[in-house]
Each structure stands twice: as C-alpha cells, then as structure tokens.
Short mmCIF file of C-alpha atoms and ligand atoms in Angstrom, two decimals:
data_model
loop_
_atom_site.label_atom_id
_atom_site.label_comp_id
_atom_site.label_asym_id
_atom_site.label_seq_id
_atom_site.Cartn_x
_atom_site.Cartn_y
_atom_site.Cartn_z
CA MET A 1 127.08 -65.63 39.80
CA THR A 2 126.70 -67.48 36.40
CA LYS A 3 124.40 -70.52 37.17
CA LEU A 4 124.10 -73.25 34.53
CA LYS A 5 121.27 -75.81 33.73
CA ASP A 6 121.18 -79.09 35.70
CA TRP A 7 122.07 -81.01 32.67
CA PHE A 8 125.48 -79.47 32.68
CA TYR A 9 126.15 -80.34 36.49
CA ASN A 10 125.00 -83.90 35.92
CA ASN A 11 126.89 -84.41 32.51
CA ASN A 12 129.92 -82.21 33.11
CA SER A 13 133.15 -84.18 31.99
CA TRP A 14 136.72 -83.95 31.24
CA SER A 15 137.98 -85.02 27.70
CA HIS A 16 141.29 -84.49 25.89
CA THR A 17 139.47 -82.46 23.28
CA LYS A 18 138.18 -80.11 25.93
CA TYR A 19 141.74 -79.94 27.45
CA GLU A 20 143.14 -79.04 23.79
CA LEU A 21 140.44 -76.54 23.35
CA TRP A 22 141.12 -74.99 26.94
CA HIS A 23 144.78 -74.31 26.36
CA ARG A 24 143.95 -72.97 22.73
CA CYS A 25 141.51 -70.26 23.39
CA LYS A 26 139.34 -69.92 26.88
CA ARG A 27 136.44 -67.77 25.23
CA LYS A 28 136.20 -70.58 22.46
CA PHE A 29 135.81 -73.00 25.32
CA TRP A 30 133.31 -70.89 26.97
CA TYR A 31 131.09 -70.74 23.77
CA GLN A 32 131.50 -74.32 23.02
CA ASN A 33 131.14 -75.89 26.69
CA ILE A 34 129.19 -73.28 28.97
CA ALA A 35 127.07 -71.05 27.04
CA PRO A 36 124.77 -73.39 25.83
CA TYR A 37 123.68 -74.42 29.47
CA LEU A 38 123.43 -70.99 30.83
CA LEU A 39 120.26 -70.84 33.19
CA ASP A 40 119.74 -67.17 32.26
CA PRO A 41 121.40 -66.20 28.90
CA GLY A 42 120.23 -62.62 29.08
CA ASN A 43 120.84 -60.98 25.58
CA LEU A 44 122.96 -63.88 24.49
CA ASP A 45 121.64 -65.66 21.46
CA VAL A 46 122.05 -69.35 22.76
CA GLY A 47 120.13 -70.82 19.68
CA LYS A 48 122.74 -69.19 17.28
CA ILE A 49 125.71 -70.37 19.75
CA SER A 50 124.41 -73.96 19.38
CA MET A 51 124.05 -73.58 15.72
CA LEU A 52 127.71 -72.24 15.29
CA LYS A 53 128.81 -75.11 17.42
CA SER A 54 127.67 -77.48 14.76
CA LEU A 55 130.02 -75.91 12.17
CA THR A 56 132.99 -78.10 11.10
CA PRO A 57 136.32 -76.47 10.42
CA LYS A 58 137.90 -77.20 6.91
CA TYR A 59 140.84 -79.07 8.77
CA ALA A 60 138.42 -81.27 10.55
CA LEU A 61 136.24 -82.41 7.71
CA GLN A 62 138.12 -85.06 5.99
CA GLY A 63 138.88 -86.86 9.22
CA ARG A 64 135.23 -86.39 10.39
CA ILE A 65 134.17 -88.25 7.12
CA ILE A 66 136.55 -90.92 7.29
CA HIS A 67 135.97 -91.86 10.79
CA GLU A 68 132.20 -92.05 9.98
CA ILE A 69 132.65 -94.39 7.11
CA LEU A 70 135.43 -96.49 8.97
CA GLU A 71 132.89 -96.80 11.71
CA ASP A 72 130.46 -98.19 9.24
CA GLN A 73 132.84 -100.55 7.80
CA MET A 74 133.77 -101.78 11.24
CA ASN A 75 130.23 -102.18 12.00
CA LYS A 76 130.11 -104.65 8.99
CA HIS A 77 133.26 -106.29 10.12
CA ASN A 78 131.92 -107.02 13.55
CA LEU A 79 129.07 -108.95 11.76
CA GLY A 80 131.72 -111.02 9.84
CA ARG A 81 132.08 -109.03 6.72
CA GLU A 82 135.45 -107.80 5.49
CA PRO A 83 135.85 -104.12 5.13
CA ASP A 84 135.13 -102.93 1.39
CA GLN A 85 137.54 -100.37 -0.14
CA GLU A 86 135.24 -99.42 -3.05
CA ALA A 87 132.19 -98.96 -0.97
CA MET A 88 134.30 -96.89 1.43
CA ILE A 89 135.72 -94.60 -1.46
CA SER A 90 132.08 -94.38 -2.87
CA GLN A 91 130.70 -93.49 0.76
CA TYR A 92 133.54 -90.90 1.28
CA LEU A 93 132.93 -89.08 -2.20
CA LYS A 94 129.05 -89.00 -1.54
CA LYS A 95 129.53 -87.49 1.97
CA VAL A 96 132.24 -84.70 0.55
CA GLN A 97 129.77 -84.00 -2.04
CA MET A 98 126.85 -83.45 0.63
CA TYR A 99 129.39 -81.06 2.37
CA GLU A 100 130.15 -79.18 -0.82
CA ASN A 101 126.43 -78.64 -1.39
CA THR A 102 125.75 -77.30 1.89
CA SER A 103 129.22 -75.55 2.73
CA ARG A 104 127.92 -72.08 3.56
CA THR A 105 125.99 -73.53 6.59
CA THR A 106 128.40 -76.44 7.71
CA ILE A 107 131.86 -75.36 7.10
CA ALA A 108 133.37 -72.85 9.57
CA GLU A 109 135.49 -71.12 7.25
CA PHE A 110 132.83 -70.78 4.58
CA TYR A 111 130.18 -69.51 6.90
CA ASN A 112 132.72 -66.98 8.05
CA GLY A 113 132.97 -65.61 4.59
CA ALA A 114 136.35 -67.26 3.52
CA PRO A 115 135.20 -69.92 0.87
CA ASP A 116 137.92 -71.91 -0.94
CA GLU A 117 137.23 -72.99 -4.17
CA THR A 118 139.81 -75.75 -4.54
CA PHE A 119 139.21 -77.29 -0.88
CA PHE A 120 136.65 -80.04 -1.97
CA ASP A 121 138.62 -81.06 -4.82
CA GLN A 122 141.73 -81.50 -2.51
CA ILE A 123 140.08 -83.41 0.06
CA ARG A 124 138.56 -85.75 -2.69
CA GLU A 125 141.91 -86.53 -3.79
CA THR A 126 143.84 -86.98 -0.43
CA GLY A 127 140.84 -88.76 1.17
CA VAL A 128 140.78 -91.44 -1.59
CA THR A 129 144.49 -91.81 -1.18
CA GLN A 130 144.10 -92.25 2.57
CA ILE A 131 141.58 -94.93 2.08
CA HIS A 132 144.01 -96.86 -0.14
CA THR A 133 146.46 -96.38 2.49
CA PHE A 134 144.24 -97.72 5.19
CA PHE A 135 143.70 -100.93 3.12
CA SER A 136 147.42 -101.46 1.92
CA ASP A 137 149.30 -100.32 5.19
CA LEU A 138 147.18 -100.18 8.22
CA TRP A 139 144.33 -102.79 8.25
CA PRO A 140 146.62 -105.75 7.50
CA HIS A 141 148.29 -104.66 10.77
CA ILE A 142 145.48 -105.55 12.85
CA LYS A 143 142.82 -107.56 10.80
CA GLY A 144 144.09 -110.81 12.05
CA ASN A 145 143.37 -109.75 15.75
CA ILE A 146 140.51 -110.53 17.79
CA TYR A 147 137.70 -107.80 17.31
CA ILE A 148 136.84 -106.18 20.80
CA ARG A 149 134.88 -103.00 20.11
CA HIS A 150 135.01 -99.73 18.10
CA GLU A 151 133.87 -96.15 18.33
CA THR A 152 131.97 -96.74 21.52
CA PHE A 153 131.45 -93.78 24.01
CA ASP A 154 133.08 -94.77 27.31
CA LYS A 155 133.96 -93.04 30.43
CA VAL A 156 136.19 -93.62 33.70
CA LEU A 157 135.94 -91.92 36.97
CA VAL A 158 139.24 -90.10 37.82
CA ASP A 159 138.59 -89.18 41.52
CA SER A 160 135.39 -87.62 41.32
CA THR A 161 135.94 -86.33 37.63
CA LYS A 162 134.00 -88.04 34.77
CA VAL A 163 136.58 -88.60 31.76
CA LEU A 164 134.63 -89.21 28.51
CA LEU A 165 136.62 -91.03 25.45
CA LYS A 166 135.82 -92.94 22.30
CA VAL A 167 138.48 -95.21 20.95
CA ASP A 168 138.42 -95.81 17.23
CA TYR A 169 139.17 -99.58 17.26
CA ILE A 170 140.16 -102.05 19.92
CA SER A 171 141.45 -105.53 19.24
CA GLN A 172 143.48 -108.21 20.91
CA ASP A 173 146.77 -109.73 19.26
CA PRO A 174 147.45 -113.43 19.28
CA GLY A 175 149.79 -112.86 22.25
CA GLY A 176 146.85 -111.50 24.36
CA ILE A 177 148.03 -107.90 24.23
CA LEU A 178 145.26 -105.33 24.01
CA ILE A 179 145.83 -102.95 20.87
CA ILE A 180 144.25 -99.59 21.20
CA THR A 181 144.07 -98.17 17.74
CA ASP A 182 143.50 -94.36 16.90
CA TRP A 183 143.18 -93.39 13.20
CA LYS A 184 144.61 -90.05 12.29
CA THR A 185 144.06 -88.32 9.08
CA GLY A 186 146.01 -85.22 9.73
CA ALA A 187 149.74 -84.77 8.88
CA GLU A 188 152.07 -87.22 10.67
CA MET A 189 154.08 -85.71 13.33
CA GLU A 190 156.54 -86.70 16.07
CA ASP A 191 155.14 -87.35 19.32
CA SER A 192 153.07 -84.50 20.46
CA PRO A 193 152.03 -83.81 24.11
CA ILE A 194 148.37 -83.89 23.26
CA ASN A 195 148.61 -86.95 21.27
CA ARG A 196 150.37 -88.81 24.29
CA LEU A 197 147.70 -87.39 26.54
CA GLN A 198 145.03 -88.85 24.46
CA MET A 199 146.59 -92.24 24.14
CA GLY A 200 147.36 -92.31 28.00
CA VAL A 201 143.84 -91.71 28.59
CA TYR A 202 142.57 -94.49 26.54
CA VAL A 203 145.16 -96.83 28.52
CA LEU A 204 143.91 -95.37 31.88
CA TRP A 205 140.41 -96.36 30.68
CA ALA A 206 141.44 -99.59 29.12
CA SER A 207 143.31 -100.86 32.30
CA GLU A 208 140.24 -100.21 34.46
CA TYR A 209 137.58 -101.44 32.10
CA PHE A 210 139.50 -104.76 30.88
CA GLN A 211 141.18 -105.00 34.26
CA LYS A 212 144.54 -105.38 32.41
CA ASP A 213 148.16 -104.23 33.57
CA PRO A 214 149.10 -101.43 31.34
CA ARG A 215 152.10 -103.27 30.10
CA ASP A 216 149.70 -105.47 28.35
CA ILE A 217 148.03 -102.69 26.72
CA ARG A 218 149.61 -101.07 23.46
CA SER A 219 148.19 -98.12 22.09
CA GLU A 220 148.91 -97.06 18.48
CA LEU A 221 148.39 -93.90 16.30
CA ASN A 222 147.76 -95.11 12.72
CA PHE A 223 148.48 -92.31 10.23
CA LEU A 224 146.34 -92.44 7.20
CA SER A 225 148.47 -89.86 5.44
CA THR A 226 151.76 -92.16 5.35
CA GLY A 227 150.66 -95.52 6.75
CA SER A 228 152.95 -95.19 9.66
CA ILE A 229 152.05 -96.64 13.09
CA HIS A 230 153.22 -94.90 16.30
CA PRO A 231 153.05 -97.06 19.34
CA TYR A 232 152.88 -96.20 22.88
CA LEU A 233 153.63 -97.72 26.17
CA PHE A 234 152.55 -96.26 29.42
CA THR A 235 153.76 -97.37 32.98
CA GLU A 236 151.69 -97.23 36.03
CA THR A 237 153.75 -93.91 36.91
CA ASP A 238 152.89 -92.24 33.57
CA LEU A 239 149.14 -93.13 34.32
CA ASP A 240 149.38 -91.66 37.78
CA ASP A 241 150.85 -88.38 36.20
CA ILE A 242 147.84 -88.34 33.68
CA TRP A 243 145.31 -88.87 36.63
CA ALA A 244 146.92 -85.86 38.50
CA LEU A 245 146.83 -83.82 35.43
CA ILE A 246 142.96 -84.47 34.83
CA THR A 247 142.06 -83.79 38.42
CA ASP A 248 144.12 -80.58 38.57
CA GLU A 249 142.83 -79.14 35.22
CA PHE A 250 139.09 -80.17 35.64
CA ARG A 251 138.99 -78.27 39.08
CA ILE A 252 140.69 -75.23 37.33
CA MET A 253 138.23 -75.40 34.37
CA ASN A 254 135.15 -75.43 36.74
CA SER A 255 136.55 -72.71 39.27
CA THR A 256 134.06 -70.18 37.58
CA TYR A 257 131.64 -70.16 34.69
CA GLU A 258 131.90 -66.32 34.29
CA TYR A 259 132.34 -64.80 30.64
CA GLU A 260 135.05 -62.51 31.75
CA LYS A 261 137.07 -65.03 33.15
CA PHE A 262 137.41 -67.00 29.69
CA PRO A 263 139.75 -64.62 27.86
CA ARG A 264 140.12 -64.43 23.94
CA ASN A 265 143.37 -65.85 22.66
CA PRO A 266 143.16 -64.46 19.11
CA SER A 267 145.54 -65.91 16.51
CA SER A 268 145.69 -66.36 12.78
CA ASN A 269 146.28 -69.95 13.33
CA HIS A 270 143.01 -70.77 15.04
CA CYS A 271 140.50 -67.83 14.69
CA ILE A 272 140.14 -68.57 10.85
CA ASP A 273 138.50 -71.85 11.32
CA CYS A 274 136.76 -70.86 14.75
CA ALA A 275 133.10 -71.41 14.54
CA PHE A 276 132.55 -68.65 16.92
CA LYS A 277 134.42 -65.88 14.69
CA ALA A 278 131.39 -64.16 13.86
CA ILE A 279 130.21 -63.45 17.64
CA CYS A 280 133.70 -63.00 19.02
CA ASP A 281 134.81 -59.39 19.03
CA GLN A 282 138.36 -59.78 18.05
CA GLY A 283 137.72 -62.91 15.82
S1 LIG B 1 137.68 -66.25 16.92
FE1 LIG B 1 139.52 -66.68 17.85
S2 LIG B 1 139.79 -65.49 19.81
FE2 LIG B 1 137.51 -65.56 19.20
S3 LIG B 1 136.72 -67.41 20.24
FE3 LIG B 1 137.55 -68.15 18.32
S4 LIG B 1 139.58 -68.64 18.67
FE4 LIG B 1 139.07 -67.42 20.23
#
C-alpha cells in the first residue's frame, strides 16, 4: 500500500483547482499532489517531479504575472496609496522579460521542446491592454468600497475536509454588501460550472468567516480581457450542494494513492501544456 509523508496527511486539502485537475487528468493529479509526498518513491525521481511541478504553462503565465502585480498594487492601496497604472505596466513588462530570459526552464511548453517565437510579444501586448482595462473599466467599480482584504490564503472546514482558497480582493459596498472579486485574465466565457464552483466556495468561506448571510455577499468575476463583470448569487441550498460535492469528491480523491489508480487522460488540449509530459508515457 502506498504510504505518504506525515506532511501530506496533516495538510491534505480540497481546492477548486485540485477539483479541476482531478477531472482533467488523474495521472497529472497524481504527479502534482501525491508523488512529491511518497514515503518510499522507489525508482521515481521525486526531485525531478518537484522541479516539473514548478513549470508554468503558457496559458497561465500572463494571469500569474498580472495577479502578482495586482497583489503588489493592492498592498500599496491598503496603505493608502492609489494603484499606479504606469508602475503596473513597468512591473509587468519586467516580469515578462524575466520569464522570456528563462523560458526553457520555467515555461512548460518551452521545456517540452515546443518553443513559440511570438508568445512573449503577444502577452506583452495583451497584458498591457488588460492593465489599461483594469484601470478604465474594473477598478472604478470597486475603488470606492471599503477595503477588507486581498490575496490571503484562507481555509474553511467542510465536515472534516480542509478547503483552501485565496480570494483576489474583498471589499464592502456602501450598502453593507460584501463584494468578492476574482480577476480573470483568460477569455471571457459564459457561466462555466468550474467558475461557479470557485465563486460558491468563496461565498461558503466568507459566510462563515464574516458571519454573513449568503444573500449579503456578492461574488463577481472581473474579466480583464473585456472589462465585463459577471455577478453570482448563492442561496443556502446552493451552498449545501457545494458542501456535499466537496465531501464526496474529497473522499473519492483520497480512497487510494496507488499510481495505477490514477489513469492518464491524454488529449491534445491539455497534454501540450502539461508540466509532466516529459515523464508521462503517452504525453
Ligand atoms: S501528458 Fe497528458 S496524459 Fe500525461 S499526465 Fe499530462 S495531461 Fe495527463
């Protein structure tokens, strides 16, 4: 039977990103969440797996950088300074350059031998446009609200399951409604089940943490690609359904840690950007 290090059992948790990965490819889930904690890895090179885990896929890079610099700007906002558009653009371009200089060891597709000559120029252009959109369309929507917190790791217990989350920005509007904001840098899409689950988990946590009725919490997806805002509202029944889904899925995810029970799910959609392609037989 596969045994894992104590750290895993003490810190094992559910998150909407783990849920998404679980449904995309269970083998990738195993490499990402189980392999690094094997008590006896045998011939498996756990050091290499941990290194691969740190690779960023191309599709996630722009979002990662924009979230990092937004976090920095919100830290300053919390200290009473207005977010600075020019500083953000400068920070963004510096970080893109840093990744371009190290792409073969930091970006999954480049590591996997599929470099893309135009990628960094593309994200330079789209990222700067998104920063402009943030300042013209999205920030004005919440900047008058009372700041509550941002980018903090939080957790909520769902029965005995630890659920981890990190909300981008929380504020309170003049009417006392708590506004949970999630910044999305990908393409705007109609309501997707994973987005709804993510926002539902945030509301589940916020209703406990702030002792608020879910009707007094509004969660919003803010799309930096278009400037659109998608609001979500959840009832007690919606949150009960999310509660049940988390407990069921977490039990299934942890019913075994045997490698063979986590099958590959090869697909041209998600293998090319998989950090573990190099060690996955069919990647
Ligand atoms: S390369 Fe494809 S099949 Fe293999 S682990 Fe990654 S996503 Fe799964």
